[in-house]
Amino acid sequence: MEVGDVVEIEAADGTVEYFRIDRRCWRFGAQGGPSELVLRLDWPASR
């Protein structure tokens, strides 16, 4: 997944929305814990 890509996310109620990735960065875990990729999404995105 890269900035500018459109991702499809399905909600718990089964509805589907499309989001464009606006920013991505890594958030590092405290005290050596796991790191995670953080995506900021713009909504809604046109496919």
Coordinates of N, CA and C in Angstrom, one line a residue:
M1 N 0.8 -1.2 0.0 CA 0.0 0.0 0.0 C 0.9 1.2 0.0
E2 N 0.6 2.1 -0.9 CA 1.4 3.3 -1.1 C 0.5 4.5 -1.0
V3 N 1.0 5.7 -0.7 CA 0.3 7.0 -0.7 C -0.4 7.1 -2.1
G4 N -1.7 7.4 -2.1 CA -2.4 7.6 -3.4 C -3.2 6.4 -3.8
D5 N -2.9 5.2 -3.2 CA -3.7 4.0 -3.5 C -5.0 4.1 -2.9
V6 N -6.0 3.5 -3.5 CA -7.4 3.4 -2.9 C -7.5 2.0 -2.3
V7 N -8.0 2.0 -1.1 CA -8.3 0.8 -0.4 C -9.7 0.6 -0.1
E8 N -10.2 -0.7 -0.1 CA -11.6 -1.0 0.2 C -11.7 -1.5 1.6
I9 N -12.6 -0.9 2.4 CA -12.8 -1.3 3.8 C -14.3 -1.7 4.0
E10 N -14.5 -2.9 4.5 CA -15.9 -3.3 4.8 C -16.2 -3.2 6.2
A11 N -17.3 -2.5 6.5 CA -17.7 -2.2 7.9 C -18.4 -3.5 8.5
A12 N -18.6 -3.5 9.8 CA -19.2 -4.6 10.4 C -20.6 -4.9 9.9
D13 N -21.3 -3.8 9.4 CA -22.6 -4.0 8.9 C -22.7 -4.4 7.4
G14 N -21.5 -4.7 6.9 CA -21.4 -5.2 5.5 C -21.3 -4.1 4.4
T15 N -21.4 -2.8 4.8 CA -21.2 -1.8 3.8 C -19.8 -1.6 3.5
V16 N -19.5 -1.2 2.2 CA -18.1 -1.1 1.8 C -17.9 0.4 1.4
E17 N -16.7 0.9 1.8 CA -16.3 2.3 1.5 C -14.9 2.2 0.9
Y18 N -14.6 3.2 0.1 CA -13.3 3.3 -0.5 C -12.6 4.5 0.1
F19 N -11.3 4.3 0.4 CA -10.5 5.4 1.0 C -9.2 5.5 0.2
R20 N -8.7 6.7 0.1 CA -7.4 7.0 -0.5 C -6.4 7.2 0.6
I21 N -5.2 6.5 0.5 CA -4.2 6.6 1.5 C -3.5 8.0 1.3
D22 N -3.6 8.8 2.3 CA -3.1 10.2 2.3 C -1.7 10.2 2.9
R23 N -1.4 9.4 3.9 CA -0.1 9.4 4.5 C 0.2 8.1 5.2
R24 N 1.4 7.6 5.2 CA 1.7 6.4 5.9 C 3.0 6.6 6.7
C25 N 3.1 6.1 7.9 CA 4.3 6.2 8.7 C 4.3 5.0 9.7
W26 N 5.4 4.8 10.3 CA 5.6 3.8 11.3 C 5.5 4.4 12.6
R27 N 4.7 3.7 13.5 CA 4.7 4.1 14.9 C 5.4 2.9 15.7
F28 N 6.4 3.3 16.4 CA 7.3 2.3 17.1 C 6.7 2.0 18.5
G29 N 6.7 0.8 18.8 CA 6.2 0.3 20.1 C 7.0 0.8 21.3
A30 N 6.4 1.0 22.4 CA 7.1 1.4 23.6 C 7.9 0.2 24.2
Q31 N 9.0 0.5 24.7 CA 9.9 -0.5 25.4 C 10.1 -1.7 24.5
G32 N 10.4 -1.5 23.2 CA 10.7 -2.6 22.4 C 9.5 -3.4 21.9
G33 N 8.3 -2.9 22.1 CA 7.1 -3.6 21.7 C 7.0 -3.5 20.2
P34 N 6.0 -4.2 19.6 CA 5.8 -4.2 18.2 C 5.6 -2.9 17.6
S35 N 6.1 -2.7 16.4 CA 5.8 -1.5 15.6 C 4.6 -1.7 14.8
E36 N 4.0 -0.6 14.3 CA 2.8 -0.8 13.5 C 2.8 0.3 12.4
L37 N 2.3 -0.1 11.2 CA 2.2 0.8 10.1 C 0.9 1.6 10.3
V38 N 1.0 2.9 10.3 CA -0.2 3.8 10.5 C -0.5 4.4 9.1
L39 N -1.8 4.3 8.7 CA -2.2 4.9 7.5 C -3.3 6.0 7.8
R40 N -3.1 7.2 7.2 CA -4.1 8.2 7.3 C -4.9 8.2 6.0
L41 N -6.2 8.1 6.1 CA -7.1 7.9 4.9 C -7.9 9.1 4.7
D42 N -8.1 9.5 3.4 CA -9.0 10.5 3.0 C -10.3 9.8 2.6
W43 N -11.5 10.4 2.9 CA -12.7 9.7 2.6 C -13.7 10.7 2.0
P44 N -14.5 10.4 1.1 CA -14.5 9.1 0.4 C -13.6 9.3 -0.8
A45 N -13.2 8.2 -1.4 CA -12.3 8.2 -2.6 C -13.1 7.7 -3.8
S46 N -12.9 8.3 -4.9 CA -13.5 7.7 -6.1 C -12.6 6.6 -6.6
R47 N -13.2 5.5 -7.1 CA -12.5 4.4 -7.5 C -11.9 4.7 -8.8

